PDB file of C-alpha atoms and ligand atoms in Angstrom:
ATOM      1  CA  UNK U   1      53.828 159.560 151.739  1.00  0.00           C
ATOM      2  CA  UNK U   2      56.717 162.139 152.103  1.00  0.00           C
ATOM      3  CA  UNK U   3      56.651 164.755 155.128  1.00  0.00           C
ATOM      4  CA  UNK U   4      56.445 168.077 153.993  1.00  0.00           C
ATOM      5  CA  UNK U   5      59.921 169.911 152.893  1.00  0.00           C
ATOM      6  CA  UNK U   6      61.187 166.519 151.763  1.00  0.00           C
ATOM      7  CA  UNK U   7      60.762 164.854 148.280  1.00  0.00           C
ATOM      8  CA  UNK U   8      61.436 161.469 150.333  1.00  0.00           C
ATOM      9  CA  UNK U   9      59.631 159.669 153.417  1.00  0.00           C
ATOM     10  CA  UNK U  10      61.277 159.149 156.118  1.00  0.00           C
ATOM     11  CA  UNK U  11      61.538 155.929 157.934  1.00  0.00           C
ATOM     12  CA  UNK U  12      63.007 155.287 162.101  1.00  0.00           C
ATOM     13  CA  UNK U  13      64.543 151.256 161.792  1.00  0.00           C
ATOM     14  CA  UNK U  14      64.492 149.338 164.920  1.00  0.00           C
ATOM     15  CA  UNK U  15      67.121 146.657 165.411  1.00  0.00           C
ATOM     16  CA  UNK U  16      68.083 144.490 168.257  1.00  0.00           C
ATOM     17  CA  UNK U  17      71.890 142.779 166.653  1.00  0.00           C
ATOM     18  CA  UNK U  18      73.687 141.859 163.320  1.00  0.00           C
ATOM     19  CA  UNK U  19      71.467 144.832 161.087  1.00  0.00           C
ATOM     20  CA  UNK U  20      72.362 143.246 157.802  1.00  0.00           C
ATOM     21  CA  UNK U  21      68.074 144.171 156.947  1.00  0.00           C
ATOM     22  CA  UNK U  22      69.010 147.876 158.070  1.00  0.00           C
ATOM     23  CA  UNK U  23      72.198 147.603 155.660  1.00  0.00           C
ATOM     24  CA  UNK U  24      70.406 146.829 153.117  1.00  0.00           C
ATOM     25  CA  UNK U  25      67.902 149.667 153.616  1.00  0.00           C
ATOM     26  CA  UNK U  26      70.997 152.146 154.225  1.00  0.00           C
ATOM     27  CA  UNK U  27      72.335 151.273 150.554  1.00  0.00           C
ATOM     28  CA  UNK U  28      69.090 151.368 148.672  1.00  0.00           C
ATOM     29  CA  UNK U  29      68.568 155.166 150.476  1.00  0.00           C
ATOM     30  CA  UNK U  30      71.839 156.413 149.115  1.00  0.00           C
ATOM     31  CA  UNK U  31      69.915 156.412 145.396  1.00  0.00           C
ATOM     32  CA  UNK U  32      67.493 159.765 145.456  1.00  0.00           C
ATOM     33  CA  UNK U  33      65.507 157.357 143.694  1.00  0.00           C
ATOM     34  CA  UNK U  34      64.670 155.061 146.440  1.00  0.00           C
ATOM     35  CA  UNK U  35      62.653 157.486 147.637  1.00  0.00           C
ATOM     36  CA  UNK U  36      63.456 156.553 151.551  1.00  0.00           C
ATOM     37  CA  UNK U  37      65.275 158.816 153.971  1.00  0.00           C
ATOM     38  CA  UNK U  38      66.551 156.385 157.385  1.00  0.00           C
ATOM     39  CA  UNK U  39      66.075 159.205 160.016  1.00  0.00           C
ATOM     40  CA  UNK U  40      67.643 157.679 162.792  1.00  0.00           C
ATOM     41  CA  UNK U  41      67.865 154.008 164.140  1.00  0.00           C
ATOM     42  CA  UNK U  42      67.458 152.511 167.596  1.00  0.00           C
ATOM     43  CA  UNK U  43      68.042 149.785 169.590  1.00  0.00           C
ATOM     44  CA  UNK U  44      66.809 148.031 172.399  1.00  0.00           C
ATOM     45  CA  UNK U  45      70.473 147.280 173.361  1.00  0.00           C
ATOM     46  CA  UNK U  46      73.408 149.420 172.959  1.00  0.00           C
ATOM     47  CA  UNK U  47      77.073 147.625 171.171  1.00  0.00           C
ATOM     48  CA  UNK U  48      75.223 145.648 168.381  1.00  0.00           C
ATOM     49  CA  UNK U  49      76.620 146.067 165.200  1.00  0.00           C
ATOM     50  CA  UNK U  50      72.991 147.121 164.021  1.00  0.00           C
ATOM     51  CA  UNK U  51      74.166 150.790 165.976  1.00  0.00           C
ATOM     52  CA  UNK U  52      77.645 150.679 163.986  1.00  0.00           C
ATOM     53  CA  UNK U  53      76.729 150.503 160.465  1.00  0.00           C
ATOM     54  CA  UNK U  54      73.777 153.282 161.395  1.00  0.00           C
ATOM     55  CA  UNK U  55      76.884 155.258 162.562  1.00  0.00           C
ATOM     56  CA  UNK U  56      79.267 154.686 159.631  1.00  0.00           C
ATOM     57  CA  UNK U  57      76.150 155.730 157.807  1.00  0.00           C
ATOM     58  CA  UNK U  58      75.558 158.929 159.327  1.00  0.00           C
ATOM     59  CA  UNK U  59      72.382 158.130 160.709  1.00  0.00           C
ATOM     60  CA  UNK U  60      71.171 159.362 163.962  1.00  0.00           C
ATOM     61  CA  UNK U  61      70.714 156.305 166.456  1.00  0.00           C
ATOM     62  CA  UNK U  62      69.334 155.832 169.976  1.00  0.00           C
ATOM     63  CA  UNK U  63      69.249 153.249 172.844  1.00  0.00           C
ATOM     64  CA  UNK U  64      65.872 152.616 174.362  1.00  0.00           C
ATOM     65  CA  UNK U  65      66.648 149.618 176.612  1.00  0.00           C
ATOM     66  CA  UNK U  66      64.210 147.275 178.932  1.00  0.00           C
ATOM     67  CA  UNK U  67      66.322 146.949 181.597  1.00  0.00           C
ATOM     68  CA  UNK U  68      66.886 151.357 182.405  1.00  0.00           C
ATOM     69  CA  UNK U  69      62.533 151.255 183.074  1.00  0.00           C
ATOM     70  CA  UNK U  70      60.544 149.775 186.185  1.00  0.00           C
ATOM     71  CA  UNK U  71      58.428 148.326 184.057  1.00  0.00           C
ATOM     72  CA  UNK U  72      57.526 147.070 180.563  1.00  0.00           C
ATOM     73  CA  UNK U  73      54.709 149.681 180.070  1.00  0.00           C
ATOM     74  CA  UNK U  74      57.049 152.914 180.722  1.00  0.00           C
ATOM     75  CA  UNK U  75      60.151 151.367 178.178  1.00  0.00           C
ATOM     76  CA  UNK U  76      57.221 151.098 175.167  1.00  0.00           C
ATOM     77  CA  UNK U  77      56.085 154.785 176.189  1.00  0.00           C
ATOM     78  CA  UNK U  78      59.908 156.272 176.151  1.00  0.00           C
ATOM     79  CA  UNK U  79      60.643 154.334 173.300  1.00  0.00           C
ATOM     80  CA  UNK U  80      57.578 155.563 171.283  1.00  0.00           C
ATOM     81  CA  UNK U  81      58.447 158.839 171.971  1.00  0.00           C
ATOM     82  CA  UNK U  82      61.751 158.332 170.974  1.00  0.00           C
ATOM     83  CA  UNK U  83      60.789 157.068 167.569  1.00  0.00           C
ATOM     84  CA  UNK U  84      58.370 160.055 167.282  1.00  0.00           C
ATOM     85  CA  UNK U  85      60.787 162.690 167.565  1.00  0.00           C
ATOM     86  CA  UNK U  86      61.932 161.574 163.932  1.00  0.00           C
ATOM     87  CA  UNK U  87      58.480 161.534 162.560  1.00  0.00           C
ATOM     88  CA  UNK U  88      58.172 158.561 160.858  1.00  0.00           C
ATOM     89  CA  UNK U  89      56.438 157.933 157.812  1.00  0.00           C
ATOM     90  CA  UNK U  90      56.674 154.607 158.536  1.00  0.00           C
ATOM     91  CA  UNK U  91      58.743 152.589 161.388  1.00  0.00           C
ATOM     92  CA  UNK U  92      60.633 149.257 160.251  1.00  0.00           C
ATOM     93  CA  UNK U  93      61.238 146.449 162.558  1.00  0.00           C
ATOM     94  CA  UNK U  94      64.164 144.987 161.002  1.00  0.00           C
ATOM     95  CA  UNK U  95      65.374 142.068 163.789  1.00  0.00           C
ATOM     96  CA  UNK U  96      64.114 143.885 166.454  1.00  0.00           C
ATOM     97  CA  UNK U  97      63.442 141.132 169.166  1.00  0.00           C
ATOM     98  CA  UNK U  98      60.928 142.824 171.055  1.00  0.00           C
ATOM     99  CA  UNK U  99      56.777 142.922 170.874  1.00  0.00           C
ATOM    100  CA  UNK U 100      55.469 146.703 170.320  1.00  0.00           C
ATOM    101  CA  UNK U 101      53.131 147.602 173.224  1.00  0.00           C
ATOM    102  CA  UNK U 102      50.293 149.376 173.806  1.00  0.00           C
ATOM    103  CA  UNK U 103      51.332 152.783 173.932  1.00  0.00           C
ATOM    104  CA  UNK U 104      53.494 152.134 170.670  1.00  0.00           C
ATOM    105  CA  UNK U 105      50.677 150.506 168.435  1.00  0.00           C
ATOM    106  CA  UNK U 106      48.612 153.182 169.643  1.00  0.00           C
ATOM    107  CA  UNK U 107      50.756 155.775 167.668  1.00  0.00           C
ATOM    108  CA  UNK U 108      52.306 153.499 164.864  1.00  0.00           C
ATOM    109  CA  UNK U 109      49.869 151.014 164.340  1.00  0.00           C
ATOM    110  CA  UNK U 110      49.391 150.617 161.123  1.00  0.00           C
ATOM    111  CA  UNK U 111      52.443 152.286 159.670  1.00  0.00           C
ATOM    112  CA  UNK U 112      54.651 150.115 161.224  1.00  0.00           C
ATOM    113  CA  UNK U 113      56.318 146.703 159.800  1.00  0.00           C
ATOM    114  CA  UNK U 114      58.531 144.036 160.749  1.00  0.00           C
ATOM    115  CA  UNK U 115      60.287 140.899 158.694  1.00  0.00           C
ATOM    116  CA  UNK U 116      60.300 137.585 159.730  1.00  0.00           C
ATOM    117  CA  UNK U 117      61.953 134.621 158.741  1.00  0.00           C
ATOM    118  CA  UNK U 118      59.689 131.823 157.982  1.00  0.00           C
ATOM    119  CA  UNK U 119      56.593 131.712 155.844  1.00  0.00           C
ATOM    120  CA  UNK U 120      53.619 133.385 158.203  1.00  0.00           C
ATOM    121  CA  UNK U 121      51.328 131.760 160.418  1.00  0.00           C
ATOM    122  CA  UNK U 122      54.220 129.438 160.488  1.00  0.00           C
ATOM    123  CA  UNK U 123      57.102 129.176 162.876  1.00  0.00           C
ATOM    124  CA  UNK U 124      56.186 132.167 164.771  1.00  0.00           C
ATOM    125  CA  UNK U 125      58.728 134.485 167.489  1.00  0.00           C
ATOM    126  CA  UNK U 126      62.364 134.457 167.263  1.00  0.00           C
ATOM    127  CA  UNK U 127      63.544 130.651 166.001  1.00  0.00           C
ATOM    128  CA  UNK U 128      61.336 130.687 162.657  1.00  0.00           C
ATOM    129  CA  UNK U 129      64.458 128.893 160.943  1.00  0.00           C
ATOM    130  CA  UNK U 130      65.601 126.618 163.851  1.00  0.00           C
ATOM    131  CA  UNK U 131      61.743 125.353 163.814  1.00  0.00           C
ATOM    132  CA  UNK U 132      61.081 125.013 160.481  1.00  0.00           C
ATOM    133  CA  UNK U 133      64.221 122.881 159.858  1.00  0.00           C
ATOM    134  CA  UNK U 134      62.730 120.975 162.899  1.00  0.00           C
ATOM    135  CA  UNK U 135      59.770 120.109 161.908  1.00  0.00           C
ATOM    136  CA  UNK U 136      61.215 118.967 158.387  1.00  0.00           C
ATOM    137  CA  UNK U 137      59.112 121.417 156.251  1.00  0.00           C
ATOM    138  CA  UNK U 138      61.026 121.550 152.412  1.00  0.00           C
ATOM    139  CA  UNK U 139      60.284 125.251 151.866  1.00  0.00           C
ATOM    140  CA  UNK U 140      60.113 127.940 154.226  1.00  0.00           C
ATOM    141  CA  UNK U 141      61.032 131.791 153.895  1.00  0.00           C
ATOM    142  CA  UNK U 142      60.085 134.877 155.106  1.00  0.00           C
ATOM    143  CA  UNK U 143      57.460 137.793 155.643  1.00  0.00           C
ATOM    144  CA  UNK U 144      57.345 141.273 155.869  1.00  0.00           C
ATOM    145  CA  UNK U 145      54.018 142.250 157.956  1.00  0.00           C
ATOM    146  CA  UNK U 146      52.438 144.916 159.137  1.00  0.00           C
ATOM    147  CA  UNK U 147      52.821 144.825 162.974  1.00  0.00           C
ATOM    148  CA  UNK U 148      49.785 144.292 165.305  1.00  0.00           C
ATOM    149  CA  UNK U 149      49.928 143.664 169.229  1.00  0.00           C
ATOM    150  CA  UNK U 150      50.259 139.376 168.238  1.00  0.00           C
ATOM    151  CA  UNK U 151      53.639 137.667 167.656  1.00  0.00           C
ATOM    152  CA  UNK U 152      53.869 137.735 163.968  1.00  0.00           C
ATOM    153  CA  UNK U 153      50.592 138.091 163.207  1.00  0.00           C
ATOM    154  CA  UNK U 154      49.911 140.989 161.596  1.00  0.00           C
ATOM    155  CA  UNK U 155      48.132 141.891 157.988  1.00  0.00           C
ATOM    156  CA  UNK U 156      51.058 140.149 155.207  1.00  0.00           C
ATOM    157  CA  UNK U 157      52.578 142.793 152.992  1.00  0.00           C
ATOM    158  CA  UNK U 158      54.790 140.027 150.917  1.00  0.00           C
ATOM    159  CA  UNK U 159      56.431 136.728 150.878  1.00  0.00           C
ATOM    160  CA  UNK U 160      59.598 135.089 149.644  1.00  0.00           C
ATOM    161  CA  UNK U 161      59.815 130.761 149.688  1.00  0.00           C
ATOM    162  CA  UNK U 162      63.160 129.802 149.822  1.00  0.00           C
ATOM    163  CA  UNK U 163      63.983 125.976 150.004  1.00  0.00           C
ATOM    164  CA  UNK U 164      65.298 123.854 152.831  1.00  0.00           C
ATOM    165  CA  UNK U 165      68.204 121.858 151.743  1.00  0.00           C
ATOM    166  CA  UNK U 166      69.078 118.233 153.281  1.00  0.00           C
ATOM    167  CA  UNK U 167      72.250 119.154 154.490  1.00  0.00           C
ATOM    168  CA  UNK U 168      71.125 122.708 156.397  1.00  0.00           C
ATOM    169  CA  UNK U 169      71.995 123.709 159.318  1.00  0.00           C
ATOM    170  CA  UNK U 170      69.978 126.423 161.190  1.00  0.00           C
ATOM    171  CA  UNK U 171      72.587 129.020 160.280  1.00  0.00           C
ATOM    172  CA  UNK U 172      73.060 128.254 156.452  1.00  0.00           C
ATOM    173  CA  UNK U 173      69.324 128.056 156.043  1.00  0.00           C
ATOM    174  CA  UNK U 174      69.050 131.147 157.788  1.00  0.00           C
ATOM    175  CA  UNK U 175      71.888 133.266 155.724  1.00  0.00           C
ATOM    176  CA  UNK U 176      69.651 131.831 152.805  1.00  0.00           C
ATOM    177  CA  UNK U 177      66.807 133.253 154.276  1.00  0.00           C
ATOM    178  CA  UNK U 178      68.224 136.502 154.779  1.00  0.00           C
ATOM    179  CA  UNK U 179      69.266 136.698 150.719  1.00  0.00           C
ATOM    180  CA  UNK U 180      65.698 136.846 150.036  1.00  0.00           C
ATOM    181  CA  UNK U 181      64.406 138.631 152.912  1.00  0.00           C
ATOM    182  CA  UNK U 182      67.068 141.782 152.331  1.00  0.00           C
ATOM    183  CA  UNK U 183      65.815 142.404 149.067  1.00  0.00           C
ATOM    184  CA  UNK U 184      61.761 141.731 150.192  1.00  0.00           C
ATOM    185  CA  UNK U 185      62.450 144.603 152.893  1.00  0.00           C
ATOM    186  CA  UNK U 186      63.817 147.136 150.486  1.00  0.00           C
ATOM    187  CA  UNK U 187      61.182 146.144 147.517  1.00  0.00           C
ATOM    188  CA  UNK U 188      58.354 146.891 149.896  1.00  0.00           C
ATOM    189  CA  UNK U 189      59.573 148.925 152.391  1.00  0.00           C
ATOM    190  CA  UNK U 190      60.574 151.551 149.383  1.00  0.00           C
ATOM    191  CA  UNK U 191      56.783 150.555 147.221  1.00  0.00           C
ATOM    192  CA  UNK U 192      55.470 152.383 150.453  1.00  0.00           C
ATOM    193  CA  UNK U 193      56.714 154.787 151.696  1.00  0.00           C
ATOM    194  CA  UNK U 194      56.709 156.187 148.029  1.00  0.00           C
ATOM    195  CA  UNK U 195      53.145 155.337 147.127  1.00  0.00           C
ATOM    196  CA  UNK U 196      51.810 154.735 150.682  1.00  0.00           C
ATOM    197  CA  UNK U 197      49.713 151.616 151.022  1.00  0.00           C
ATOM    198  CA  UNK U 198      46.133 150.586 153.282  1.00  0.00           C
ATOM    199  CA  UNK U 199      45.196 148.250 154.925  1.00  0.00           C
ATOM    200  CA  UNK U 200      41.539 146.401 155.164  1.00  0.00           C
ATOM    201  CA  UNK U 201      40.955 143.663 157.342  1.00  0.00           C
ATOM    202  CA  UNK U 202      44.333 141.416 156.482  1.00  0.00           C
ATOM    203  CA  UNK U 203      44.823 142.667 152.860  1.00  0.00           C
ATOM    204  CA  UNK U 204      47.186 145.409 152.612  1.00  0.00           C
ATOM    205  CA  UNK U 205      46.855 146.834 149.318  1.00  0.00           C
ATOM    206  CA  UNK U 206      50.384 149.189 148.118  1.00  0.00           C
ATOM    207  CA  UNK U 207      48.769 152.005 146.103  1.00  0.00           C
TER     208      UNK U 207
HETATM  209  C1  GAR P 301      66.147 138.509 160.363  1.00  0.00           C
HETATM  210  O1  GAR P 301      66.133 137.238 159.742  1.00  0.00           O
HETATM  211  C2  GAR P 301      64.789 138.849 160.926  1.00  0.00           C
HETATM  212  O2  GAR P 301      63.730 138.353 160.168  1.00  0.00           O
HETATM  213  C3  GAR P 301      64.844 138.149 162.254  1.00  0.00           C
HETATM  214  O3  GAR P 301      66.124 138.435 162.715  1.00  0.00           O
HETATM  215  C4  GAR P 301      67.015 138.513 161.616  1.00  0.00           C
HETATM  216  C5  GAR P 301      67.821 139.768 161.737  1.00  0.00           C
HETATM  217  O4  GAR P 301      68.902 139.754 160.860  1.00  0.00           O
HETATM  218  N1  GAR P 301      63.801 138.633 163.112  1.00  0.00           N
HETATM  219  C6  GAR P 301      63.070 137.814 163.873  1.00  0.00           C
HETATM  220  O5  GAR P 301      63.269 136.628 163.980  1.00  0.00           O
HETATM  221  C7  GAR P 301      61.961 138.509 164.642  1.00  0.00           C
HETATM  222  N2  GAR P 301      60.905 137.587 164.901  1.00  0.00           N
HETATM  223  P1  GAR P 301      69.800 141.055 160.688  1.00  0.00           P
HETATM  224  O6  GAR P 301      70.084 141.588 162.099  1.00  0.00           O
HETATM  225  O7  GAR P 301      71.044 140.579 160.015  1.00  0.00           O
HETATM  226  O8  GAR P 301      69.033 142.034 159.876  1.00  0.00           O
END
């Protein structure tokens, strides 16, 4: 679902730290063929690495942070219209660690998506891998949704099962984890924005 003028679609990341997801989806839109243009990426905090390798990139990036608004309400409204000055095809939530709100859904619902990393309804919010290795579950893995106003509850795009090893520790499982996930988010993330995709009732359906 390119804009018009461009043969690719055009896609704002969100990210909240590391940004290995949005590194991955930097490399895959060097190829023409990817089909994916990253037109800018923002934050919720500024001096994350996330903002660096946008920047070594090239790509535009902006701060939209919590703490600058008076209240909850008016930081989702300036940072929906910050994503909307890019035009988004679609917006990618790629370890962003904050919940869309009203005024965001209201313009990107539905063509918005985030990755998560445990297996969906499971282990939902931000310690998917610290609780799954909790509760002593043998696989796990991760999601890639299509964001609604719930924590991680959204209409499933795809899933990767990875295993849980005996000797993991909430960081190695994660890093294992994040092999999978990397390559989930540019698979799908790429499957839609060139083909576009719907969504009916929870199935989402890539055309
Ligand atoms: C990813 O595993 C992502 O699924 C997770 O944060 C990590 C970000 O890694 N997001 C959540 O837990 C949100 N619920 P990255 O910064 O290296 O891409």
């Amino acid at each position: 679902m390119p804009t018009t003028g461009s043969t690719a679609g055009s896609v704002v990341v969100l990210v909240s730290g590391h940004g290995s997801n949005l590194q991955a989806l930097i490399d895959a839109a060097t190829h023409p063929a990817y089909g994916v243009r990253i037109a800018a990426v923002g934050a919720d905090r500024g001096d994350i690495q996330g903002l660096s390798r946008a920047r070594r990139a090239g790509v535009p990036t902006f701060v939209c942070r919590v703490a600058d608004f008076a209240t909850r309400a008016q930081w989702d409204a300036a940072l929906t219209s910050q994503v909307a000055a890019y035009r988004p095809d679609l917006v990618v939530l790629a370890g962003f660690m904050r919940l869309a709100g009203d005024a965001f859904l209201a313009q990107f619902g539905g063509r918005t998506v985030n990755t998560h990393p445990a297996l969906s309804p499971s282990f939902p919010g931000i310690q998917g891998p610290r609780e799954a290795l909790d509760y002593g579950v043998k696989v796990t893995g991760c999601t890639l949704f299509v964001v609604d106003a719930g924590v991680d509850t959204g209409p499933i795009v795809a899933q990767r099962a990875v295993s849980v090893h005996d000797d993991d520790t909430v960081e190695i499982l994660h890093e294992r984890i994040k092999t999978q996930e990397r390559q989930m988010l540019v698979d799908y993330v790429g499957r839609m924005v060139r083909n576009g995709f719907s969504v009916t009732e929870r199935k989402v359906t890539i055309s």
